[in-house]
mmCIF file of C-alpha atoms in Angstrom:
data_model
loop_
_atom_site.group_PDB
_atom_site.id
_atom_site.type_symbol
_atom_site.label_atom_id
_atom_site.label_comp_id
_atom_site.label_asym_id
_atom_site.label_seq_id
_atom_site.Cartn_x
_atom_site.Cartn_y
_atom_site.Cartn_z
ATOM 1 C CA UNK P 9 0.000 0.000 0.000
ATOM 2 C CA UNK P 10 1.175 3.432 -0.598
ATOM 3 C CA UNK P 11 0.062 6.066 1.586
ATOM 4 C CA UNK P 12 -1.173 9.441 0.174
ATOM 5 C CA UNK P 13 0.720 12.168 1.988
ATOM 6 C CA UNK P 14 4.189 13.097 2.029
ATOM 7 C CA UNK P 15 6.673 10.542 4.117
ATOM 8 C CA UNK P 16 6.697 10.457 7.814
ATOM 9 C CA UNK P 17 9.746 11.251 9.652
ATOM 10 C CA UNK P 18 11.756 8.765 11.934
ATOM 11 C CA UNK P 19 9.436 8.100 15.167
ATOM 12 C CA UNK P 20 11.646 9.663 18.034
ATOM 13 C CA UNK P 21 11.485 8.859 21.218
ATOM 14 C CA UNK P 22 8.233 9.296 23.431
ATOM 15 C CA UNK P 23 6.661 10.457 19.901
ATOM 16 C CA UNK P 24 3.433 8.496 18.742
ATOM 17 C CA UNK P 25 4.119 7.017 15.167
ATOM 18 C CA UNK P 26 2.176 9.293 12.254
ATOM 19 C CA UNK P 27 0.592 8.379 9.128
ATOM 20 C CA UNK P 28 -1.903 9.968 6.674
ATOM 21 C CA UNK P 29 -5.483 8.584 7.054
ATOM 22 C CA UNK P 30 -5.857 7.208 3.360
ATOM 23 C CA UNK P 31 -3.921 5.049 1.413
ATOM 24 C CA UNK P 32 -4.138 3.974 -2.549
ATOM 25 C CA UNK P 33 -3.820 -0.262 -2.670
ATOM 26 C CA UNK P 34 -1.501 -1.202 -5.882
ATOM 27 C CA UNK P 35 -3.058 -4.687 -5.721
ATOM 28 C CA UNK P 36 -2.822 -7.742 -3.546
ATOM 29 C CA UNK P 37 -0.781 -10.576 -3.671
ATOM 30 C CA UNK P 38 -0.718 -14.248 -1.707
ATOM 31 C CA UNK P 39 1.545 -15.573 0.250
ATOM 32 C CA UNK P 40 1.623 -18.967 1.100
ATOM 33 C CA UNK P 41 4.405 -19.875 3.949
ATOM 34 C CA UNK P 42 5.406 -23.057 5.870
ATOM 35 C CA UNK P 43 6.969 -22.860 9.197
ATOM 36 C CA UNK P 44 9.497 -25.555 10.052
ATOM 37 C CA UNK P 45 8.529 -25.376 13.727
ATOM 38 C CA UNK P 46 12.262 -26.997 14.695
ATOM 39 C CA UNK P 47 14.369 -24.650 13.554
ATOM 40 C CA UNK P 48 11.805 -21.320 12.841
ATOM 41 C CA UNK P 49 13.024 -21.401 9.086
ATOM 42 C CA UNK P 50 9.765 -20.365 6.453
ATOM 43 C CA UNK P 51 9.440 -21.610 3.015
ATOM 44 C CA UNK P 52 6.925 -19.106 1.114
ATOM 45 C CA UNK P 53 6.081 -18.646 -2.391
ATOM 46 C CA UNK P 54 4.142 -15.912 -3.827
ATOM 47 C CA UNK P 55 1.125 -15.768 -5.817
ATOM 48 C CA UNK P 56 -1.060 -13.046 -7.498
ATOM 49 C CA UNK P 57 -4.027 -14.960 -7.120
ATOM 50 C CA UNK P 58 -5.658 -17.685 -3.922
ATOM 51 C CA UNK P 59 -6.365 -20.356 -6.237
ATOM 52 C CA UNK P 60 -6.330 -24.702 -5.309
ATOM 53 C CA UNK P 61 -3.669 -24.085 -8.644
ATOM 54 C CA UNK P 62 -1.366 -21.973 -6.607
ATOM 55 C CA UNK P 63 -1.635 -24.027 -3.931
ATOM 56 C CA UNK P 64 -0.616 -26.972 -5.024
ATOM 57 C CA UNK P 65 2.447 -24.978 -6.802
ATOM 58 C CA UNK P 66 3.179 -24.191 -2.971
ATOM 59 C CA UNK P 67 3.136 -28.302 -2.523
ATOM 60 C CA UNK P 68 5.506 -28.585 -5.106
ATOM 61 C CA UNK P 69 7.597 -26.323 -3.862
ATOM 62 C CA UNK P 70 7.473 -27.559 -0.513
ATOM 63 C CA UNK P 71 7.908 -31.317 -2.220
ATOM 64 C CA UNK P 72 11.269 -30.306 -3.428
ATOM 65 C CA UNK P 73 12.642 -28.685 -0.679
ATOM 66 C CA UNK P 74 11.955 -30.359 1.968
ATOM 67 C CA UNK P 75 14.045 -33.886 2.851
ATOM 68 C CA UNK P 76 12.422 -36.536 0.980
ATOM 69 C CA UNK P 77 12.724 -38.886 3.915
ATOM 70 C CA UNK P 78 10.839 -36.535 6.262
ATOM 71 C CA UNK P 79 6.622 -36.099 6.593
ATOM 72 C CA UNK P 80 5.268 -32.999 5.941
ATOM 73 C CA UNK P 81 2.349 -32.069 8.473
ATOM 74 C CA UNK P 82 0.914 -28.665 7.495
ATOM 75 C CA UNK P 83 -1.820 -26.520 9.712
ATOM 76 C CA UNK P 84 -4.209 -25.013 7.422
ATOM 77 C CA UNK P 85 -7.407 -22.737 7.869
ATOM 78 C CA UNK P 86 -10.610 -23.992 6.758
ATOM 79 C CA UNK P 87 -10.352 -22.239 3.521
ATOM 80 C CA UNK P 88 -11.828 -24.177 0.465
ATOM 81 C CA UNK P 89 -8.155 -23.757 -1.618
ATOM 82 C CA UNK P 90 -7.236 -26.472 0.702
ATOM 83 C CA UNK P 91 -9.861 -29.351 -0.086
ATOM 84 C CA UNK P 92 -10.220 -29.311 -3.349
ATOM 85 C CA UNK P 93 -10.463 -32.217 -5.495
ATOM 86 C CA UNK P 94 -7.192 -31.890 -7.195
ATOM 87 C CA UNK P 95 -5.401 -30.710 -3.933
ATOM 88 C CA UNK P 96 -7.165 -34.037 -2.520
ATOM 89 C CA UNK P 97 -5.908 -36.029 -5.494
ATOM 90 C CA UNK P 98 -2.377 -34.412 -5.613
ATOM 91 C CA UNK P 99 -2.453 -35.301 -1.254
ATOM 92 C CA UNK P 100 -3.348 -39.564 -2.217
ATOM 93 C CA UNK P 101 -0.242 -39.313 -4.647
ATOM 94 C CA UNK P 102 2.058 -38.220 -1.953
ATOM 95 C CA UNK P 103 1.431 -39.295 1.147
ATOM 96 C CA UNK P 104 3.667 -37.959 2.796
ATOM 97 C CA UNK P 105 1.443 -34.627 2.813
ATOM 98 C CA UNK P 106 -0.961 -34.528 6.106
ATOM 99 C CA UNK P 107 -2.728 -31.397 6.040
ATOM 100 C CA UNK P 108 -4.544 -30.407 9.520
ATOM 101 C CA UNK P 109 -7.510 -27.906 9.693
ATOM 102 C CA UNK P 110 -7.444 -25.231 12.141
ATOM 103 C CA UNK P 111 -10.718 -24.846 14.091
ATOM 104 C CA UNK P 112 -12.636 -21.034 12.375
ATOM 105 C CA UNK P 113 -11.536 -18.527 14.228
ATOM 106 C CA UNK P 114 -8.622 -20.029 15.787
ATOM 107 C CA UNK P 115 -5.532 -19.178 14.082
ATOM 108 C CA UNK P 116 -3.428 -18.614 16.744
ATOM 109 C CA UNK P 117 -2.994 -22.585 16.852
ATOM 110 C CA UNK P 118 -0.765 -22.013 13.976
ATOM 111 C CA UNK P 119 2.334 -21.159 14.707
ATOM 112 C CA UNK P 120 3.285 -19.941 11.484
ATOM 113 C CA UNK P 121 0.220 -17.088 11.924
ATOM 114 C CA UNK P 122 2.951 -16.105 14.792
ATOM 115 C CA UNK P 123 5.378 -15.707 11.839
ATOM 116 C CA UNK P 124 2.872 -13.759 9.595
ATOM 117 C CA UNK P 125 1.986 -11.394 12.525
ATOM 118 C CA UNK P 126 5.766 -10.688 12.777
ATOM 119 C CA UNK P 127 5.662 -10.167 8.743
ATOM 120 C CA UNK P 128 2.956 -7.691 9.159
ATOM 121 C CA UNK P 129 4.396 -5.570 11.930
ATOM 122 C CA UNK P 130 8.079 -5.444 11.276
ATOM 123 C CA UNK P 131 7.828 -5.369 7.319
ATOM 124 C CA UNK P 132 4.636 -4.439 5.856
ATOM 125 C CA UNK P 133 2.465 -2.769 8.250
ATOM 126 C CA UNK P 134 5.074 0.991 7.849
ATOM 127 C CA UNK P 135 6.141 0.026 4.231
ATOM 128 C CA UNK P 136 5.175 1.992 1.515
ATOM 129 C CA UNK P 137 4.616 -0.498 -1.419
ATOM 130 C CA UNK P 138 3.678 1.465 -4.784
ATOM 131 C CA UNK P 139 3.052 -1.817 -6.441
ATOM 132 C CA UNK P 140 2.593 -5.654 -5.818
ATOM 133 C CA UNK P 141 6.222 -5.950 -7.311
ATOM 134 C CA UNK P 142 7.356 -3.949 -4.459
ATOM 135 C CA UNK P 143 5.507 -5.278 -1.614
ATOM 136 C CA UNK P 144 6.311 -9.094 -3.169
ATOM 137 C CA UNK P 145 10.091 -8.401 -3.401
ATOM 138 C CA UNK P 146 9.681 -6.647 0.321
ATOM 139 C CA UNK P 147 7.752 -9.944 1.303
ATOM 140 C CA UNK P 148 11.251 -11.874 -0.373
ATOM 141 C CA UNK P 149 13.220 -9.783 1.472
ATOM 142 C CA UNK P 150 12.324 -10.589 4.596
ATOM 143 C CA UNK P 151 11.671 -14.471 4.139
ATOM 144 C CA UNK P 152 15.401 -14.638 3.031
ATOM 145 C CA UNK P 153 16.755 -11.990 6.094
ATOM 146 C CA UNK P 154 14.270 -14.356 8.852
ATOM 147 C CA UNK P 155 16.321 -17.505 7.663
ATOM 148 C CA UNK P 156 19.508 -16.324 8.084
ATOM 149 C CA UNK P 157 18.795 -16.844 11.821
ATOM 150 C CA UNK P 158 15.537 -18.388 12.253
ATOM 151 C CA UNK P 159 14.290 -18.709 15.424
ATOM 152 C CA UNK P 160 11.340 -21.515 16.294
ATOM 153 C CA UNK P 161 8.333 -20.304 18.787
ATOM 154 C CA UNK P 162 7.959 -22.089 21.952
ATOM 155 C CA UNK P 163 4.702 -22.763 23.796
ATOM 156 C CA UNK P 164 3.964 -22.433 26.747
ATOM 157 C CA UNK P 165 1.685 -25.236 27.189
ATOM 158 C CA UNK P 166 2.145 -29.256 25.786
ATOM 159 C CA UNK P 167 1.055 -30.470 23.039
ATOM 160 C CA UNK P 168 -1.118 -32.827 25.102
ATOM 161 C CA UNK P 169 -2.352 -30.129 27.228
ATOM 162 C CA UNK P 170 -3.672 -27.821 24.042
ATOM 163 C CA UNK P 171 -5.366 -30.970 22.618
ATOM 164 C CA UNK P 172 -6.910 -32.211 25.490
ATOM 165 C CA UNK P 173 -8.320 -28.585 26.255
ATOM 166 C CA UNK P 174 -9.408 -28.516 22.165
ATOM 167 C CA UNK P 175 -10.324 -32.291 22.143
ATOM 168 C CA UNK P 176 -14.179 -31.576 22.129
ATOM 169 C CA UNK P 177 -13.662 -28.305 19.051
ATOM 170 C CA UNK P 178 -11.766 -30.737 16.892
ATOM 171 C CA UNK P 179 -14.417 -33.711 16.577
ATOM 172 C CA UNK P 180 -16.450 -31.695 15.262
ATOM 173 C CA UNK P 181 -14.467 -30.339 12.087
ATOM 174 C CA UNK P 182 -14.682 -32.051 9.025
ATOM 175 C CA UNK P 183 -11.166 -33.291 7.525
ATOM 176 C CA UNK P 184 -9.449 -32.565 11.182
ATOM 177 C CA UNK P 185 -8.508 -36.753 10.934
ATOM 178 C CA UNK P 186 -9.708 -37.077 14.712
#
């Protein structure tokens, strides 16, 4: 986004941050991103559009980079990109894939909505992107500085204690394979 009025000035000290009110959008853009919750390092790949076809690009990608020996469990939202047929035909083929849904309106189980928060406050949230090229290559930018030192979230709670407290939310979501 690129806001309207003329730059703001370093924030000082004890002085609130400024901005103008309004703001022209150049466009969007999606990113897909996959937190290896080990080490903290992301894997993301861009997209202009939200499509089940970018997605499964993202699988791809994810395919060849990650080990081949290793299972790939990735925490999705309910959206409808995730479950289509072909993403559920491209998921029999490699089974190795085991995609878990995310109860609505409960992101914060997923960690890697952690790592888009930081994304969005650090990087995008005070840039001034005059076109999706610029936010996208911003967006790059910041995937490749996070993984020079990646650093993986902790919890606070177990695993065990999260699910037992959730047990009751995830039996009742479709494709949650509990």
């Amino acid at each position: 986004m690129a806001r309207t009025g003329r730059p703001v000035l370093p924030m000082m000290p004890g002085v609130p941050e400024r901005a103008t009110h309004d703001y022209v959008r150049a466009g969007t853009t999606t990113l897909f991103a996959a937190l290896e919750v080990a080490t903290g390092k992301v894997i993301g790949s861009l997209h202009r559009r939200h499509r089940a076809e970018e997605f499964k690009k993202f699988l791809i990608k994810l395919d060849k980079e990650v080990p081949a020996g290793l299972d790939v469990h990735l925490i999705c939202d309910n959206y409808a990109t995730h479950k289509t047929p072909a993403i559920k035909k491209w998921l029999l083929a490699h089974p190795r894939f085991h995609l878990h849904f995310t109860p609505t309106g409960s992101s914060w189980l997923n960690l890697v909505e952690r790592w888009f928060a930081e994304l969005t406050n650090k990087q995008i949230r005070r840039g001034v992107h005059k076109s999706v090229q610029a936010l996208e290559k911003d967006i790059r930018n910041w995937i490749a500085v996070w993984n020079t030192d990646p650093k993986p979230y902790v919890w606070t709670k177990t695993a065990d204690e999260i699910l037992e407290r959730l047990a009751s939310y995830l039996n009742r979501i479709p494709d949650s394979e509990h």
